[in-house]
């Protein structure tokens, strides 16, 4: 018995030595020699204050264990899959030394199936939560730890997430979720399901209050997928992340379809086919660095105005200043826009060329670049101020509106409206896409979403008609009639009910001289005048001056105040 | 027409003035592969001059010159309007004559101005015409409707759709345009119809002046076989070869064997390297014959070929001649055009480092002899091949203004376009041989939209999303027909501009060229600036030890871009790291009242990791004031400068040396593409943590390229020689792509069976498009 206690105490001694070494080492390197006499001092104290030290020991032990997650072996396995650990991800996402962790000591509360054993308890459980800063701006983060029970969601896990979400709501700061979880903790049963529901509720409550971003960095299956789906933006990592309701095995047994994980719910599927994810990145590091960049565009909450950045460090050299001033000042002209719209109205051009040329530093963070490519949406800055940009893309399907592009556009417009981000719309739209596929798919109610979103938005809305604005699509695309604040037309603009050929076939049905009638129609309608004389566009501007005009308008509209009538909430045609 | 003008001039109402304008003298001019029409009227001349004055007022230097012109014109006009209206009908050159004493006095000023800050586009002919008070009409194809020359000219006429055969080679349309606008003279520019005798004949039949030599001279010199005979007769040295048209491939082989390899097969009607091939054996002769005749047919509508001895290691030196209609002729010194790829010139200079005054005089005199022998008038170029012993052989005579003429203008001070217009009007030359100086040194680089990494330049297309010419630099001239936003299409020559620098010495001109290339911003298309900058800084070029084989000799394995030495690499990495830090610092600067950390972390020291290719380097950066000190590999690099993230140009001072870098792109994941010493380098900057973690990221497998054939450039498929199921041998031709008038044969990399064919003849393909899949 005595021998055992001696052994224990000596063991404790060694531990104590280790701890003190570590604590000293943290303060300053190279002070080891000083620690030796201290250790002997510890020893004398030790006999009288066992309990105090053992708590400290236990704290340190727990902290140590929490930092290790599921253990070195599992960390290596995670690395082998080309994935980073939960903590590495947080470190990379946030500014150095800015992460403040909460709930490091929370453990799961399951007592069934041997889960109560010490070896199955991991301090912090399968998620790392806390707050930190990205470029100095506050953000709350949770990062699921795949090394602990495959990142599965226990009651405790959910509770931790809920805690930071609640706090994020009260202080008004965004929440970023780094998802890497195998699903519900089956051992916990309904408690795990309750946990999901708690998170969903908070996602919904926070929606439109603080920006919520999900980055899927591993599997995310079953009920778990609804949390990312409820957030504002979902990003994925190529080849290592999956999102699906039911996996390939279940699919096979129910519908007898053979499908791989990647095909069913990989990054490519969700960014090109389903439109579930907004963007995908090559690997963890690129994803996290891009997320940092993306975060710069967002306000912290719906109470904050759009973010404005200082554009440049002042250039002290006056010669260089003169040489370059045209490049960054808001009133710089963009001569390349003068001939961007081709003469033939059937010829395509790239709307991204216009966007890149107009925005600050040619920097445009495109949302859903590979889904419904006939509409372009994304964030950019004008004179340092974040703006949301919506543009029809004439290069793809002539830039017409269809089901997918309407939904894509509508969701983006609503996000901008919720977070005070001004919307700039570039219009070149020949109309809605005809066909049975579209009609059966419900283009009417889906198209109505975009119309609804634009009409409802009270943020500054600036519209530039670059070429075609035909039919109902003209009304939809942030027209003057939907409370557009400033609507411009380029000289190439054609605002009409439809293109000349179709119109002539209807107006002059059965008559000869169609060509002549067509020419007359073109003369009358294929120009910006019909809209301009009625005041539906505020001005016809030279394309080169577009940036200058937008920057001036944004400055004026910064103080825009517009309130929709009181309602519990609107009833958007979902 | 003269009568009409006189009649109308006797009336004074406004309508009549309009009438008068319509019937007044007109000239028809084209330049840079594009046609312009010129018109003159004294009233209009006043307007034009005033306009020019207003336009160019920005440039003080030019202002002086133009003001003088305006004075002259006002005098002319006042006297004309007040006195006799018939005087108003005075000829183009009358005006030029009246102005000429003043102009020659202004010449120095003008030249200065051209080198400094003219902000307007550089369409030389139109500029010269405006200077001379001549109105211009441009012709263009539909895709060129917003081109610079169209905007500059007083009038523009569309002559057809994009393919050259339907527009710029469409004589009927051009003749119509001449008739409609009433132009009186045509300047054919270079290329297209500039050396077409048929065109000159048709113009003569209509009584329209052709600003160029007579039909006779074009015909004599345009045909390479005839030109050689004439040259021989005029006692000009010629290359041994076969004086006749070669009809079949077999005949070509026979003749080639007689002359002895290597031989040159070229189109009889050709020029500019098109339809030209060198053969070293029988097999290549057959192949060359086939391609050359096809190219000749498609480019010139004439598939006659000839063969001659190919001189190894030669220099291409040409003499500029200028002759009038009175039998006077001058030689305006030489241009060294030896730096070529695929027989097309890339870098030219005047004078040549190789010629001594004796050889120069001998070449000049022979060139003048030839010009006189064909009763040449206007500006022309006699091309010679010069071997290492300074023996020179007549190659051909170009009866047009050449692309590289500006360098001759630089060193002689003559405006060749002006001289051509004067000569066309029948005036005698203003200068004598003794008046022709060699002042300083001029270099011209041809900036092409092409990828220099693929056989020294395969065409690329695209839209110039950003374009900024280095006109802020002293003694740099840029002649271009494009502007920001222009499209480089597959239909025409991919030349973006001619970049000319001038200096008192060759070293000075070369130094300026380096700066100019570094300051030249071209985005949206791949361009050959990396290659140009490498050439002009290569020790062999700098020492003047060059030949037409320069490129293949210096870069036997193809051009690979600038090879960085340790110092230069450190500079590049340091610049990239500093740019990264600048962007990071900017991101942390939130202007509005956003909630940020109350105690912002004032960081002035960073640890980063910079990757270039496979190589990784840890760097430490510290910032004090505006100076960044970057520690790489034990060495310190100091960097400071205007880190303007919006600017494509990045003027930095690195270790005390000024460096103009360009930033092409910057992404969130640390990827930075910099243009440094002309070449593009992809650098990746990561924080130390990210770099450590990056080692866990898997390498993603790239596509196997040996079994697929992609189009190396945008163009049109001319022929597909295989069909699915065929077995192809290594090196066997799979298909032929024509781009920018060059036919390129694509061959199999390995022996394989053809799986599928994704293109058909006549189709337009983009760069990287899948053409054929092999199994």
PDB file of C-alpha atoms in Angstrom, chain A residues 42-130:
ATOM      1  CA  UNK A  42       6.760  22.347  -5.064  1.00  0.00           C
ATOM      2  CA  UNK A  43       7.619  19.130  -3.417  1.00  0.00           C
ATOM      3  CA  UNK A  44       7.536  20.660   0.067  1.00  0.00           C
ATOM      4  CA  UNK A  45       4.238  22.408  -0.677  1.00  0.00           C
ATOM      5  CA  UNK A  46       2.793  19.325  -2.158  1.00  0.00           C
ATOM      6  CA  UNK A  47       2.247  17.456   1.050  1.00  0.00           C
ATOM      7  CA  UNK A  48      -0.001  20.175   2.362  1.00  0.00           C
ATOM      8  CA  UNK A  49      -2.086  21.156  -0.677  1.00  0.00           C
ATOM      9  CA  UNK A  50      -2.759  18.008  -2.605  1.00  0.00           C
ATOM     10  CA  UNK A  51      -6.306  18.855  -3.643  1.00  0.00           C
ATOM     11  CA  UNK A  52      -5.416  22.299  -5.067  1.00  0.00           C
ATOM     12  CA  UNK A  53      -2.738  20.941  -7.283  1.00  0.00           C
ATOM     13  CA  UNK A  54      -4.749  18.024  -8.408  1.00  0.00           C
ATOM     14  CA  UNK A  55      -7.467  20.342  -9.767  1.00  0.00           C
ATOM     15  CA  UNK A  56      -4.857  22.335 -11.589  1.00  0.00           C
ATOM     16  CA  UNK A  57      -3.409  19.133 -12.856  1.00  0.00           C
ATOM     17  CA  UNK A  58      -6.762  17.954 -13.993  1.00  0.00           C
ATOM     18  CA  UNK A  59      -7.454  21.242 -15.756  1.00  0.00           C
ATOM     19  CA  UNK A  60      -4.217  20.977 -17.592  1.00  0.00           C
ATOM     20  CA  UNK A  61      -4.798  17.358 -18.358  1.00  0.00           C
ATOM     21  CA  UNK A  62      -8.245  18.111 -19.742  1.00  0.00           C
ATOM     22  CA  UNK A  63      -6.976  20.998 -21.786  1.00  0.00           C
ATOM     23  CA  UNK A  64      -4.224  18.820 -23.132  1.00  0.00           C
ATOM     24  CA  UNK A  65      -6.715  16.107 -23.996  1.00  0.00           C
ATOM     25  CA  UNK A  66      -9.111  18.576 -25.600  1.00  0.00           C
ATOM     26  CA  UNK A  67      -6.351  19.862 -27.846  1.00  0.00           C
ATOM     27  CA  UNK A  68      -5.595  16.291 -28.907  1.00  0.00           C
ATOM     28  CA  UNK A  69      -9.184  15.611 -29.976  1.00  0.00           C
ATOM     29  CA  UNK A  70      -9.550  11.948 -30.863  1.00  0.00           C
ATOM     30  CA  UNK A  71      -5.845  11.262 -30.443  1.00  0.00           C
ATOM     31  CA  UNK A  72      -2.738  11.366 -32.575  1.00  0.00           C
ATOM     32  CA  UNK A  73      -3.654   8.298 -34.555  1.00  0.00           C
ATOM     33  CA  UNK A  74      -6.968   9.710 -35.671  1.00  0.00           C
ATOM     34  CA  UNK A  75      -5.371  13.065 -36.453  1.00  0.00           C
ATOM     35  CA  UNK A  76      -2.948  11.301 -38.750  1.00  0.00           C
ATOM     36  CA  UNK A  77      -5.810   9.448 -40.392  1.00  0.00           C
ATOM     37  CA  UNK A  78      -7.560  12.782 -40.929  1.00  0.00           C
ATOM     38  CA  UNK A  79      -4.436  14.233 -42.522  1.00  0.00           C
ATOM     39  CA  UNK A  80      -4.116  11.197 -44.734  1.00  0.00           C
ATOM     40  CA  UNK A  81      -7.550  11.883 -46.138  1.00  0.00           C
ATOM     41  CA  UNK A  82      -6.256  15.320 -47.159  1.00  0.00           C
ATOM     42  CA  UNK A  83      -8.261  16.978 -44.400  1.00  0.00           C
ATOM     43  CA  UNK A  84      -7.164  19.227 -41.575  1.00  0.00           C
ATOM     44  CA  UNK A  85      -8.238  18.790 -37.970  1.00  0.00           C
ATOM     45  CA  UNK A  86     -10.954  20.923 -36.436  1.00  0.00           C
ATOM     46  CA  UNK A  87      -8.453  23.065 -34.552  1.00  0.00           C
ATOM     47  CA  UNK A  88      -6.117  23.533 -37.500  1.00  0.00           C
ATOM     48  CA  UNK A  89      -9.052  24.788 -39.481  1.00  0.00           C
ATOM     49  CA  UNK A  90     -10.055  27.293 -36.842  1.00  0.00           C
ATOM     50  CA  UNK A  91      -6.477  28.505 -36.534  1.00  0.00           C
ATOM     51  CA  UNK A  92      -6.244  29.046 -40.271  1.00  0.00           C
ATOM     52  CA  UNK A  93      -9.604  30.748 -40.539  1.00  0.00           C
ATOM     53  CA  UNK A  94      -9.117  33.258 -37.747  1.00  0.00           C
ATOM     54  CA  UNK A  95      -6.523  35.943 -37.174  1.00  0.00           C
ATOM     55  CA  UNK A  96      -3.487  34.580 -35.323  1.00  0.00           C
ATOM     56  CA  UNK A  97      -4.050  34.326 -31.567  1.00  0.00           C
ATOM     57  CA  UNK A  98      -7.555  35.693 -31.763  1.00  0.00           C
ATOM     58  CA  UNK A  99      -9.460  32.461 -31.045  1.00  0.00           C
ATOM     59  CA  UNK A 100     -11.225  32.344 -27.695  1.00  0.00           C
ATOM     60  CA  UNK A 101     -12.577  28.882 -27.044  1.00  0.00           C
ATOM     61  CA  UNK A 102     -15.678  28.095 -25.065  1.00  0.00           C
ATOM     62  CA  UNK A 103     -16.855  24.815 -23.564  1.00  0.00           C
ATOM     63  CA  UNK A 104     -13.573  23.015 -23.710  1.00  0.00           C
ATOM     64  CA  UNK A 105     -14.627  20.929 -20.741  1.00  0.00           C
ATOM     65  CA  UNK A 106     -18.017  19.838 -21.966  1.00  0.00           C
ATOM     66  CA  UNK A 107     -18.337  16.085 -22.269  1.00  0.00           C
ATOM     67  CA  UNK A 108     -21.096  13.944 -23.614  1.00  0.00           C
ATOM     68  CA  UNK A 109     -23.671  12.650 -21.182  1.00  0.00           C
ATOM     69  CA  UNK A 110     -24.449   9.295 -22.688  1.00  0.00           C
ATOM     70  CA  UNK A 111     -24.290   6.323 -20.370  1.00  0.00           C
ATOM     71  CA  UNK A 112     -25.380   3.547 -22.718  1.00  0.00           C
ATOM     72  CA  UNK A 113     -23.379   1.093 -24.829  1.00  0.00           C
ATOM     73  CA  UNK A 114     -20.270   1.637 -22.729  1.00  0.00           C
ATOM     74  CA  UNK A 115     -20.090   5.303 -23.595  1.00  0.00           C
ATOM     75  CA  UNK A 116     -19.761   6.190 -19.941  1.00  0.00           C
ATOM     76  CA  UNK A 117     -16.255   4.700 -19.801  1.00  0.00           C
ATOM     77  CA  UNK A 118     -13.403   7.163 -19.369  1.00  0.00           C
ATOM     78  CA  UNK A 119     -11.767   6.174 -22.621  1.00  0.00           C
ATOM     79  CA  UNK A 120     -14.930   7.209 -24.441  1.00  0.00           C
ATOM     80  CA  UNK A 121     -15.008  10.646 -22.896  1.00  0.00           C
ATOM     81  CA  UNK A 122     -13.329  13.439 -24.786  1.00  0.00           C
ATOM     82  CA  UNK A 123     -13.192  16.913 -23.263  1.00  0.00           C
ATOM     83  CA  UNK A 124     -14.956  19.305 -25.608  1.00  0.00           C
ATOM     84  CA  UNK A 125     -16.681  16.359 -27.292  1.00  0.00           C
ATOM     85  CA  UNK A 126     -16.743  16.307 -31.086  1.00  0.00           C
ATOM     86  CA  UNK A 127     -16.849  20.022 -31.769  1.00  0.00           C
ATOM     87  CA  UNK A 128     -14.639  23.053 -31.170  1.00  0.00           C
ATOM     88  CA  UNK A 129     -16.534  26.276 -30.541  1.00  0.00           C
ATOM     89  CA  UNK A 130     -15.652  29.839 -29.740  1.00  0.00           C
TER      90      UNK A 130
END
